[in-house]
PDB file of C-alpha atoms in Angstrom:
ATOM      1  CA  MET A   1      22.092  14.083 -31.250  1.00  0.00           C
ATOM      2  CA  PRO A   2      24.692  11.233 -30.141  1.00  0.00           C
ATOM      3  CA  ALA A   3      21.756   8.023 -28.824  1.00  0.00           C
ATOM      4  CA  SER A   4      22.344   7.344 -26.425  1.00  0.00           C
ATOM      5  CA  ASN A   5      21.347  11.171 -24.650  1.00  0.00           C
ATOM      6  CA  GLN A   6      18.267  10.489 -27.125  1.00  0.00           C
ATOM      7  CA  PHE A   7      16.265   8.876 -24.101  1.00  0.00           C
ATOM      8  CA  PRO A   8      16.988   9.199 -20.437  1.00  0.00           C
ATOM      9  CA  THR A   9      17.895   6.319 -18.473  1.00  0.00           C
ATOM     10  CA  TYR A  10      16.446   5.150 -15.437  1.00  0.00           C
ATOM     11  CA  SER A  11      20.962   5.264 -13.429  1.00  0.00           C
ATOM     12  CA  GLN A  12      21.002   8.582 -14.189  1.00  0.00           C
ATOM     13  CA  PRO A  13      20.354  10.793 -11.050  1.00  0.00           C
ATOM     14  CA  THR A  14      17.250  12.712 -10.610  1.00  0.00           C
ATOM     15  CA  PRO A  15      17.446  16.322 -10.563  1.00  0.00           C
ATOM     16  CA  THR A  16      17.874  18.382  -7.591  1.00  0.00           C
ATOM     17  CA  PHE A  17      15.049  20.388  -6.089  1.00  0.00           C
ATOM     18  CA  ASP A  18      17.119  24.347  -7.688  1.00  0.00           C
ATOM     19  CA  ALA A  19      18.014  22.639 -11.305  1.00  0.00           C
ATOM     20  CA  ASP A  20      13.565  21.263 -11.341  1.00  0.00           C
ATOM     21  CA  GLU A  21      12.606  24.806 -12.672  1.00  0.00           C
ATOM     22  CA  ARG A  22       9.168  23.881 -12.783  1.00  0.00           C
ATOM     23  CA  LEU A  23       9.155  24.276  -9.108  1.00  0.00           C
ATOM     24  CA  ARG A  24      11.676  27.108  -8.932  1.00  0.00           C
ATOM     25  CA  TRP A  25       8.455  29.436  -8.611  1.00  0.00           C
ATOM     26  CA  VAL A  26       7.190  26.984  -5.445  1.00  0.00           C
ATOM     27  CA  GLU A  27      10.197  28.842  -3.659  1.00  0.00           C
ATOM     28  CA  ARG A  28       9.176  32.397  -5.278  1.00  0.00           C
ATOM     29  CA  VAL A  29       6.081  32.154  -3.724  1.00  0.00           C
ATOM     30  CA  ALA A  30       6.671  30.538   0.063  1.00  0.00           C
ATOM     31  CA  ARG A  31       9.195  33.543   0.495  1.00  0.00           C
ATOM     32  CA  LEU A  32       6.601  36.440  -0.702  1.00  0.00           C
ATOM     33  CA  MET A  33       3.980  34.151   1.965  1.00  0.00           C
ATOM     34  CA  ASP A  34       6.918  34.052   4.512  1.00  0.00           C
ATOM     35  CA  SER A  35       9.905  36.465   4.811  1.00  0.00           C
ATOM     36  CA  GLN A  36       9.788  38.458   1.659  1.00  0.00           C
ATOM     37  CA  PHE A  37      10.637  41.915   3.655  1.00  0.00           C
ATOM     38  CA  ARG A  38      12.573  42.619   6.443  1.00  0.00           C
ATOM     39  CA  LEU A  39      11.799  45.099   9.414  1.00  0.00           C
ATOM     40  CA  PRO A  40      14.425  47.852   9.363  1.00  0.00           C
ATOM     41  CA  GLY A  41      17.322  47.441  11.701  1.00  0.00           C
ATOM     42  CA  THR A  42      16.903  43.813  12.218  1.00  0.00           C
ATOM     43  CA  ALA A  43      16.992  40.512  10.887  1.00  0.00           C
ATOM     44  CA  PHE A  44      13.279  39.995  11.470  1.00  0.00           C
ATOM     45  CA  ARG A  45      11.661  38.888   8.331  1.00  0.00           C
ATOM     46  CA  PHE A  46       8.450  38.648   7.574  1.00  0.00           C
ATOM     47  CA  GLY A  47       5.550  37.577   4.314  1.00  0.00           C
ATOM     48  CA  LEU A  48       2.066  38.515   2.687  1.00  0.00           C
ATOM     49  CA  ASP A  49       0.478  34.879   5.375  1.00  0.00           C
ATOM     50  CA  PRO A  50       0.641  37.634   8.464  1.00  0.00           C
ATOM     51  CA  LEU A  51      -0.048  40.676   6.490  1.00  0.00           C
ATOM     52  CA  LEU A  52      -3.215  39.161   4.978  1.00  0.00           C
ATOM     53  CA  GLY A  53      -4.012  37.488   8.476  1.00  0.00           C
ATOM     54  CA  LEU A  54      -5.837  40.651   9.707  1.00  0.00           C
ATOM     55  CA  ILE A  55      -7.641  40.281   7.511  1.00  0.00           C
ATOM     56  CA  PRO A  56     -10.378  38.737   9.183  1.00  0.00           C
ATOM     57  CA  VAL A  57     -11.409  35.817   7.565  1.00  0.00           C
ATOM     58  CA  VAL A  58     -10.794  35.745   4.384  1.00  0.00           C
ATOM     59  CA  GLY A  59      -7.039  36.641   4.879  1.00  0.00           C
ATOM     60  CA  ASP A  60      -6.704  33.534   7.027  1.00  0.00           C
ATOM     61  CA  LEU A  61      -8.887  31.655   3.957  1.00  0.00           C
ATOM     62  CA  SER A  62      -6.521  33.651   0.920  1.00  0.00           C
ATOM     63  CA  THR A  63      -3.183  32.656   3.389  1.00  0.00           C
ATOM     64  CA  LEU A  64      -4.672  28.694   3.554  1.00  0.00           C
ATOM     65  CA  ALA A  65      -5.386  28.071  -0.042  1.00  0.00           C
ATOM     66  CA  VAL A  66      -2.054  29.684  -1.616  1.00  0.00           C
ATOM     67  CA  SER A  67      -1.339  27.221   0.957  1.00  0.00           C
ATOM     68  CA  GLY A  68      -2.396  24.312  -0.247  1.00  0.00           C
ATOM     69  CA  ALA A  69      -1.610  24.933  -3.995  1.00  0.00           C
ATOM     70  CA  LEU A  70       2.309  25.185  -2.652  1.00  0.00           C
ATOM     71  CA  LEU A  71       1.511  22.174  -0.905  1.00  0.00           C
ATOM     72  CA  LEU A  72      -1.151  19.819  -4.459  1.00  0.00           C
ATOM     73  CA  THR A  73       2.372  21.567  -6.917  1.00  0.00           C
ATOM     74  CA  MET A  74       4.777  19.559  -4.651  1.00  0.00           C
ATOM     75  CA  MET A  75       2.339  17.123  -4.746  1.00  0.00           C
ATOM     76  CA  ARG A  76       2.945  16.697  -8.864  1.00  0.00           C
ATOM     77  CA  HIS A  77       6.411  17.121  -8.676  1.00  0.00           C
ATOM     78  CA  GLY A  78       7.389  13.708  -6.129  1.00  0.00           C
ATOM     79  CA  ALA A  79       6.882  14.680  -2.923  1.00  0.00           C
ATOM     80  CA  SER A  80       6.131  11.435  -1.776  1.00  0.00           C
ATOM     81  CA  GLY A  81       3.276  10.405   0.717  1.00  0.00           C
ATOM     82  CA  ALA A  82       5.189  10.706   4.544  1.00  0.00           C
ATOM     83  CA  VAL A  83       6.278  14.563   3.281  1.00  0.00           C
ATOM     84  CA  VAL A  84       2.798  15.432   2.102  1.00  0.00           C
ATOM     85  CA  VAL A  85       1.774  14.270   5.379  1.00  0.00           C
ATOM     86  CA  ARG A  86       4.813  16.039   6.897  1.00  0.00           C
ATOM     87  CA  MET A  87       3.434  19.864   4.973  1.00  0.00           C
ATOM     88  CA  GLY A  88       0.491  19.284   5.070  1.00  0.00           C
ATOM     89  CA  LEU A  89       0.770  18.782   9.750  1.00  0.00           C
ATOM     90  CA  ASN A  90       2.143  22.483   9.477  1.00  0.00           C
ATOM     91  CA  ILE A  91      -0.661  24.173   6.596  1.00  0.00           C
ATOM     92  CA  LEU A  92      -3.164  23.154   9.794  1.00  0.00           C
ATOM     93  CA  VAL A  93      -1.078  24.199  12.444  1.00  0.00           C
ATOM     94  CA  ASP A  94      -0.105  27.463  10.783  1.00  0.00           C
ATOM     95  CA  THR A  95      -4.505  27.504   9.493  1.00  0.00           C
ATOM     96  CA  LEU A  96      -5.649  26.880  13.023  1.00  0.00           C
ATOM     97  CA  PHE A  97      -3.538  28.915  15.560  1.00  0.00           C
ATOM     98  CA  GLY A  98      -3.288  31.876  12.668  1.00  0.00           C
ATOM     99  CA  ALA A  99      -7.055  32.000  13.738  1.00  0.00           C
ATOM    100  CA  ILE A 100      -6.693  32.522  16.270  1.00  0.00           C
ATOM    101  CA  PRO A 101      -7.996  36.513  17.452  1.00  0.00           C
ATOM    102  CA  VAL A 102      -4.199  38.711  18.052  1.00  0.00           C
ATOM    103  CA  LEU A 103      -2.265  35.804  19.391  1.00  0.00           C
ATOM    104  CA  GLY A 104      -2.712  33.842  15.436  1.00  0.00           C
ATOM    105  CA  ASN A 105      -1.047  37.386  13.893  1.00  0.00           C
ATOM    106  CA  LEU A 106       1.789  36.973  15.910  1.00  0.00           C
ATOM    107  CA  PHE A 107       2.024  33.379  15.091  1.00  0.00           C
ATOM    108  CA  ASP A 108       1.697  33.984  11.573  1.00  0.00           C
ATOM    109  CA  PHE A 109       4.354  36.819  12.428  1.00  0.00           C
ATOM    110  CA  ALA A 110       6.938  33.849  13.322  1.00  0.00           C
ATOM    111  CA  TYR A 111       5.095  30.110  12.248  1.00  0.00           C
ATOM    112  CA  LYS A 112       6.518  30.161   8.397  1.00  0.00           C
ATOM    113  CA  SER A 113       4.957  27.109   7.252  1.00  0.00           C
ATOM    114  CA  ASN A 114       5.297  27.590   3.667  1.00  0.00           C
ATOM    115  CA  GLU A 115       9.173  27.767   3.954  1.00  0.00           C
ATOM    116  CA  ARG A 116       9.245  25.034   6.400  1.00  0.00           C
ATOM    117  CA  ASN A 117       7.597  22.443   3.389  1.00  0.00           C
ATOM    118  CA  VAL A 118      10.562  23.855   1.379  1.00  0.00           C
ATOM    119  CA  ALA A 119      13.249  22.616   3.950  1.00  0.00           C
ATOM    120  CA  LEU A 120      11.050  19.578   3.995  1.00  0.00           C
ATOM    121  CA  LEU A 121      10.591  18.893  -0.215  1.00  0.00           C
ATOM    122  CA  ARG A 122      14.175  19.892   0.362  1.00  0.00           C
ATOM    123  CA  ALA A 123      15.130  16.966   2.317  1.00  0.00           C
ATOM    124  CA  HIS A 124      13.180  14.544   0.722  1.00  0.00           C
ATOM    125  CA  TYR A 125      15.123  15.072  -3.147  1.00  0.00           C
ATOM    126  CA  ALA A 126      18.685  15.523  -1.477  1.00  0.00           C
ATOM    127  CA  GLU A 127      18.197  13.392   1.117  1.00  0.00           C
ATOM    128  CA  GLY A 128      15.632  11.097   0.485  1.00  0.00           C
ATOM    129  CA  LYS A 129      14.225  11.324   3.401  1.00  0.00           C
ATOM    130  CA  TYR A 130      10.361  10.944   4.358  1.00  0.00           C
ATOM    131  CA  ALA A 131      10.042   8.562   2.354  1.00  0.00           C
ATOM    132  CA  GLY A 132       6.997   6.117   2.568  1.00  0.00           C
ATOM    133  CA  SER A 133       3.048   6.791   1.376  1.00  0.00           C
ATOM    134  CA  GLY A 134       1.500   8.525   4.277  1.00  0.00           C
ATOM    135  CA  ARG A 135      -1.602   7.553   2.989  1.00  0.00           C
ATOM    136  CA  GLY A 136      -3.282   6.980   6.288  1.00  0.00           C
ATOM    137  CA  LEU A 137      -2.291  10.562   7.668  1.00  0.00           C
ATOM    138  CA  LEU A 138      -2.874  12.437   4.161  1.00  0.00           C
ATOM    139  CA  VAL A 139      -6.580  11.291   4.321  1.00  0.00           C
ATOM    140  CA  ALA A 140      -6.377  12.411   7.706  1.00  0.00           C
ATOM    141  CA  VAL A 141      -4.426  16.087   6.880  1.00  0.00           C
ATOM    142  CA  ILE A 142      -7.309  16.514   4.581  1.00  0.00           C
ATOM    143  CA  VAL A 143      -9.796  15.661   5.447  1.00  0.00           C
ATOM    144  CA  GLY A 144      -8.358  18.651   8.648  1.00  0.00           C
ATOM    145  CA  LEU A 145      -7.680  21.171   6.738  1.00  0.00           C
ATOM    146  CA  LEU A 146     -11.088  20.628   4.575  1.00  0.00           C
ATOM    147  CA  VAL A 147     -13.025  21.315   8.695  1.00  0.00           C
ATOM    148  CA  VAL A 148     -10.623  24.029   8.982  1.00  0.00           C
ATOM    149  CA  PHE A 149     -11.871  25.872   6.033  1.00  0.00           C
ATOM    150  CA  GLY A 150     -14.798  24.513   6.563  1.00  0.00           C
ATOM    151  CA  LEU A 151     -14.767  26.221   9.820  1.00  0.00           C
ATOM    152  CA  THR A 152     -13.678  29.561   8.597  1.00  0.00           C
ATOM    153  CA  ALA A 153     -15.981  30.582   6.250  1.00  0.00           C
ATOM    154  CA  TRP A 154     -19.171  29.617   8.294  1.00  0.00           C
ATOM    155  CA  GLY A 155     -17.042  31.985  10.815  1.00  0.00           C
ATOM    156  CA  GLY A 156     -16.869  34.488   8.093  1.00  0.00           C
ATOM    157  CA  TYR A 157     -21.078  33.970   7.308  1.00  0.00           C
ATOM    158  CA  GLU A 158     -21.881  34.438  11.390  1.00  0.00           C
ATOM    159  CA  LEU A 159     -19.155  37.984  11.757  1.00  0.00           C
ATOM    160  CA  VAL A 160     -20.680  39.435   8.503  1.00  0.00           C
ATOM    161  CA  ARG A 161     -24.833  38.027   9.292  1.00  0.00           C
ATOM    162  CA  TRP A 162     -23.465  39.228  13.047  1.00  0.00           C
ATOM    163  CA  GLY A 163     -22.398  42.647  11.843  1.00  0.00           C
ATOM    164  CA  TRP A 164     -25.457  43.100   9.925  1.00  0.00           C
ATOM    165  CA  GLN A 165     -27.724  42.492  12.721  1.00  0.00           C
ATOM    166  CA  TYR A 166     -25.865  44.781  15.707  1.00  0.00           C
ATOM    167  CA  PHE A 167     -25.517  46.992  12.608  1.00  0.00           C
ATOM    168  CA  GLN A 168     -29.515  47.457  11.636  1.00  0.00           C
TER     169      GLN A 168
END
């Protein structure tokens, strides 16, 4: 190996989103959650997110956990604070509105937060958009997500408790 190729230099361009093998699974999981399936005879696509949302509480918690894992992975691989805040807001909107019975399920079919987040990350890597720390908003988004997670868990507990009392 020539000496000039042994160590990376700072003048080399940063890898694009597609070139980073470690992040390809983020795209695959986002597609699985948001647009893996197509309604026959139409161009309408949907993923596991709205299907899991049909299961009260457990479905909402599981989709929140998957979206959170994707967000953490994107953070570990160079997403700036500003883009992470936007991604967190997408997840927060998806979780809050998706938790509404019936209307939330319809909302989940249309609002594809994971694919929106992948698009934000692509724009961040390719064009340098959404740079900056955004630390204050990041803390607010994390607290908001924790509150939503806690309220959803509490709602599930209350639903099970009500069901237990109702059917005794």
